[in-house]
Amino acid sequence: MLALQEIRRKKLQFGLISLIVGLVVYLLVMISALGTGLLSAMSGAVNSFDGDLVVFSADSNDSFLRSELTAEQRDAIVELAGADSTGGVGYMAATVQEDSASEDVALFGFQPASIAVPPVRSGRALQGEGEILIDRSLSRSTDLEVGDQITMRNALIDYELTIVGEVDEGQFLGLPSAYVVLDLWREMRYPGQAEDAPAVSVLLVRRDTSALGARIEAAIPNTSVLSKSDAISAIGGVTEQERVVMAIEFFGFVIGALVIGSFFFVLTMQRGYEIAIFKALGASSWYIFGQLTRQVVAVAMVGLALGVPLALVTDAALPADIPLEITGGAFLTGGVSITIAALLGSLLSARQVVLVNPMSALGQV
Amino acid sequence: MGRDEEDLVAQSLTKVFGAGDTAVEAVRDASLSVRAGEFVAIVGPSGSGKTTLLAMLGGLLTATGGRVIVGGTDISRLNEAQRARFRRERVGFVFQGFNLVPYLTAEQNLLVIPSISGKLDGQMRARAGQLLQELGVKKRARHLPGELSGGERQRVAIGRALMNDPLLVLVDEPTSNLDSERGTEVVRSLAEEVKLRNKIGIMVTHDRRMLTHVDRILEIADGRLHSPESSP
Ligand SMILES: Nc1ncnc2c1ncn2[C@@H]1O[C@H](COP(=O)(O)OP(=O)(O)O)[C@@H](O)[C@H]1O
Ligand SMILES: [Mg+2]
């Protein structure tokens, strides 16, 4: 209560520092949102897979682009894990054309009636090979919509497809995802090799026993089983990208801590007289530091109250193709780290507080 | 509790500031004892060591030599944290410059005392209002020190000194900011408070006109304390 009185009487000083803290919060939220946005642009479609494990071929270096599982491998895995808990997925890059416009997509083929089937948001599910589902990110960035006819050209063969539904699965490697049935994918990916072609790129497995991954690897030659999150980290560039974002977040955190810390350090030096009065009256250094901490928390809260709406406004104002995803996590990261930064920063003043001599209140030092 | 439990006893108090050639012996070999319910004045010229002595009696300054026992506690043996606790629980200071916290209102300055003891509650708020009322500054409760006259500030400072119902009331130069008539008035009310609540009251001053309501007078000169040759 007394700590907040000081804030009331020193509105300008505390207002300015709260504004600066608000900007640091804003920065931290935006960095975190950008990190989430980049990550989901790289791997959102994989993250949306309904499965806990991803089985790659061992020689693919756990890459969706290179992994190929044969029909025998697939059948053996299905036998081990159960048909209800598996789903085959094929991947390839493809180009969707409508009139003169063309758009690159990450094309997934999925095994019908398996856990690989993506849930449809609008329109209907696939019923055959002449149909395609597109991700919301594609319908947002182009004027493609449910009902449109598109052409997909691959290996000089044109496939005429109808968009029958829209999904919300996200992007992969920066491209919006699109979904066809596994047979069509196989035809496009391995034209003219009907019988000998690999069956799927990867197999999704819902984990029901803990050692299933190891059992698959042990029992079936040339397989590599990763958890979904490891499979995401294995996507080229994802780990590097996450490290860069984390480094920027760390610098934002350190700068926040230093800014707040310096402010309270200077403030503590300036109010040596007031602190001396409190001490002369018998206040412990703990008490004074506790008051300081309340002020720090108050400043952090006001900073949050300024920075968070600012981030929301920015998000609304920015065009959709900037990979910015403000989540509750972004606010949590911004809020928690600024509060921790503020408290760490205030430790700079702890020594200052202890050193104040109560006799200086009497002008006797 | 025995009578002496409530007394103040100082034995051979000495305070030396600095060391070597620049050492200043602000207080030398000062001994005194004050009973509860007694209001004692220590009078002496400026620079004679009054504030230094008062600060040692109140546990604000550690003595270079000698000891102080207040209410049975030897405060010369306390560490810094213990002395802080002693001050907030048992001592009421009225400093020479009043030393009110500038960003707190009159009422909040009184509430500093329970706040630093972690006892700020409705009862303490009521007590603060009561004290401001008794001291005639209730109307000024919501004003900042900068908006108060010297006399009002002093009364707020006295209210603050009484907030914790201290055993020991220490007053430094009550009149330096006031005309003597108001000063005498303040001394009288403090003397009454000390009698009524059986406190130990010690006032230091250079102004002999303030000595009308005190029980006993000691003199200090060059850091040496002695009884006056003749009563005032
Ligand atoms: N912190 C200090 N360092 C050095 N000398 C001091 C200090 N405090 C007080 N003194 C000296 O001690 C003497 C007594 O001071 P003080 O107790 O303030 O006297 P009074 O209150 O009677 O005016 C003075 O000579 C003063 O200069
Ligand atoms: Mg003095």
Tab-separated table of N, CA, C and O and ligand atoms in Angstrom, chain A residues 364-365, chain B residues 17-18 24-27 44-53 96 172-173 220, ligand 1:
chain	number	residue	atom	x	y	z
A	364	GLN	N	23.309	13.170	9.740
A	364	GLN	CA	24.470	13.053	10.627
A	364	GLN	C	25.549	12.154	10.039
A	364	GLN	O	26.367	11.625	10.761
A	365	VAL	N	25.509	11.923	8.710
A	365	VAL	CA	26.568	11.078	8.164
A	365	VAL	C	27.401	11.896	7.189
A	365	VAL	O	26.833	12.608	6.374
B	17	PHE	N	33.765	9.596	16.422
B	17	PHE	CA	33.624	9.539	14.965
B	17	PHE	C	34.996	9.635	14.340
B	17	PHE	O	35.815	10.449	14.748
B	18	GLY	N	35.241	8.813	13.331
B	18	GLY	CA	36.515	8.859	12.627
B	18	GLY	C	37.625	8.264	13.480
B	18	GLY	O	37.396	7.698	14.544
B	24	VAL	N	36.719	12.598	16.195
B	24	VAL	CA	35.912	13.533	16.980
B	24	VAL	C	35.244	12.741	18.098
B	24	VAL	O	34.526	11.780	17.844
B	25	GLU	N	35.450	13.139	19.321
B	25	GLU	CA	34.801	12.464	20.438
B	25	GLU	C	33.515	13.216	20.741
B	25	GLU	O	33.500	14.203	21.465
B	26	ALA	N	32.414	12.769	20.103
B	26	ALA	CA	31.155	13.517	20.175
B	26	ALA	C	30.498	13.370	21.545
B	26	ALA	O	29.880	14.292	22.047
B	27	VAL	N	30.613	12.185	22.132
B	27	VAL	CA	30.076	11.945	23.476
B	27	VAL	C	31.159	11.228	24.273
B	27	VAL	O	31.772	10.289	23.777
B	44	GLY	N	22.038	21.633	26.014
B	44	GLY	CA	23.429	21.954	25.708
B	44	GLY	C	23.502	22.696	24.389
B	44	GLY	O	22.563	22.654	23.592
B	45	PRO	N	24.609	23.389	24.168
B	45	PRO	CA	24.732	24.175	22.941
B	45	PRO	C	24.849	23.282	21.701
B	45	PRO	O	25.063	22.078	21.813
B	46	SER	N	24.715	23.912	20.583
B	46	SER	CA	24.829	23.194	19.318
B	46	SER	C	26.213	22.552	19.206
B	46	SER	O	27.215	23.146	19.575
B	47	GLY	N	26.247	21.322	18.766
B	47	GLY	CA	27.514	20.617	18.587
B	47	GLY	C	28.024	19.963	19.850
B	47	GLY	O	29.119	19.395	19.869
B	48	SER	N	27.227	19.983	20.927
B	48	SER	CA	27.711	19.430	22.185
B	48	SER	C	27.530	17.913	22.269
B	48	SER	O	27.970	17.290	23.229
B	49	GLY	N	26.862	17.303	21.272
B	49	GLY	CA	26.731	15.841	21.266
B	49	GLY	C	25.341	15.352	21.592
B	49	GLY	O	25.130	14.151	21.802
B	50	LYS	N	24.344	16.238	21.566
B	50	LYS	CA	22.985	15.859	21.969
B	50	LYS	C	22.377	14.813	21.040
B	50	LYS	O	21.873	13.782	21.486
B	51	THR	N	22.445	15.103	19.744
B	51	THR	CA	21.828	14.175	18.790
B	51	THR	C	22.534	12.824	18.817
B	51	THR	O	21.907	11.761	18.766
B	52	THR	N	23.858	12.893	18.939
B	52	THR	CA	24.638	11.647	18.988
B	52	THR	C	24.234	10.806	20.194
B	52	THR	O	24.015	9.598	20.083
B	53	LEU	N	24.089	11.450	21.340
B	53	LEU	CA	23.706	10.732	22.554
B	53	LEU	C	22.309	10.118	22.398
B	53	LEU	O	22.091	8.945	22.706
B	96	GLN	N	14.828	15.883	14.759
B	96	GLN	CA	14.949	17.339	14.689
B	96	GLN	C	14.284	17.903	13.428
B	96	GLN	O	13.580	18.896	13.488
B	172	ASP	N	14.232	15.237	19.617
B	172	ASP	CA	15.427	16.025	19.304
B	172	ASP	C	15.018	17.447	18.915
B	172	ASP	O	14.330	17.639	17.909
B	173	GLU	N	15.413	18.420	19.733
B	173	GLU	CA	15.175	19.843	19.445
B	173	GLU	C	13.728	20.120	19.012
B	173	GLU	O	13.462	20.476	17.871
B	220	ILE	N	24.712	19.108	28.901
B	220	ILE	CA	25.785	18.479	28.126
B	220	ILE	C	26.625	19.584	27.496
B	220	ILE	O	26.096	20.597	27.017
C	1	LIG	N1	28.870	11.149	11.508
C	1	LIG	C1	29.692	12.021	12.081
C	1	LIG	N2	30.987	12.061	11.710
C	1	LIG	C2	31.847	12.919	12.282
C	1	LIG	N3	31.500	13.787	13.220
C	1	LIG	C3	30.233	13.827	13.634
C	1	LIG	C4	29.256	12.948	13.080
C	1	LIG	N4	28.070	13.198	13.667
C	1	LIG	C5	28.294	14.197	14.559
C	1	LIG	N5	29.579	14.560	14.531
C	1	LIG	C6	30.225	15.577	15.395
C	1	LIG	O1	29.941	15.259	16.730
C	1	LIG	C7	29.687	16.426	17.469
C	1	LIG	C8	28.323	16.345	18.131
C	1	LIG	O2	27.331	16.384	17.135
C	1	LIG	P1	25.799	16.342	17.479
C	1	LIG	O3	25.526	15.147	18.299
C	1	LIG	O4	25.049	16.448	16.226
C	1	LIG	O5	25.583	17.652	18.337
C	1	LIG	P2	24.273	18.454	18.688
C	1	LIG	O6	23.104	17.561	18.326
C	1	LIG	O7	24.369	18.714	20.109
C	1	LIG	O8	24.281	19.688	17.881
C	1	LIG	C9	29.836	17.589	16.514
C	1	LIG	O9	31.130	18.122	16.637
C	1	LIG	C10	29.651	16.944	15.175
C	1	LIG	O10	30.358	17.649	14.183
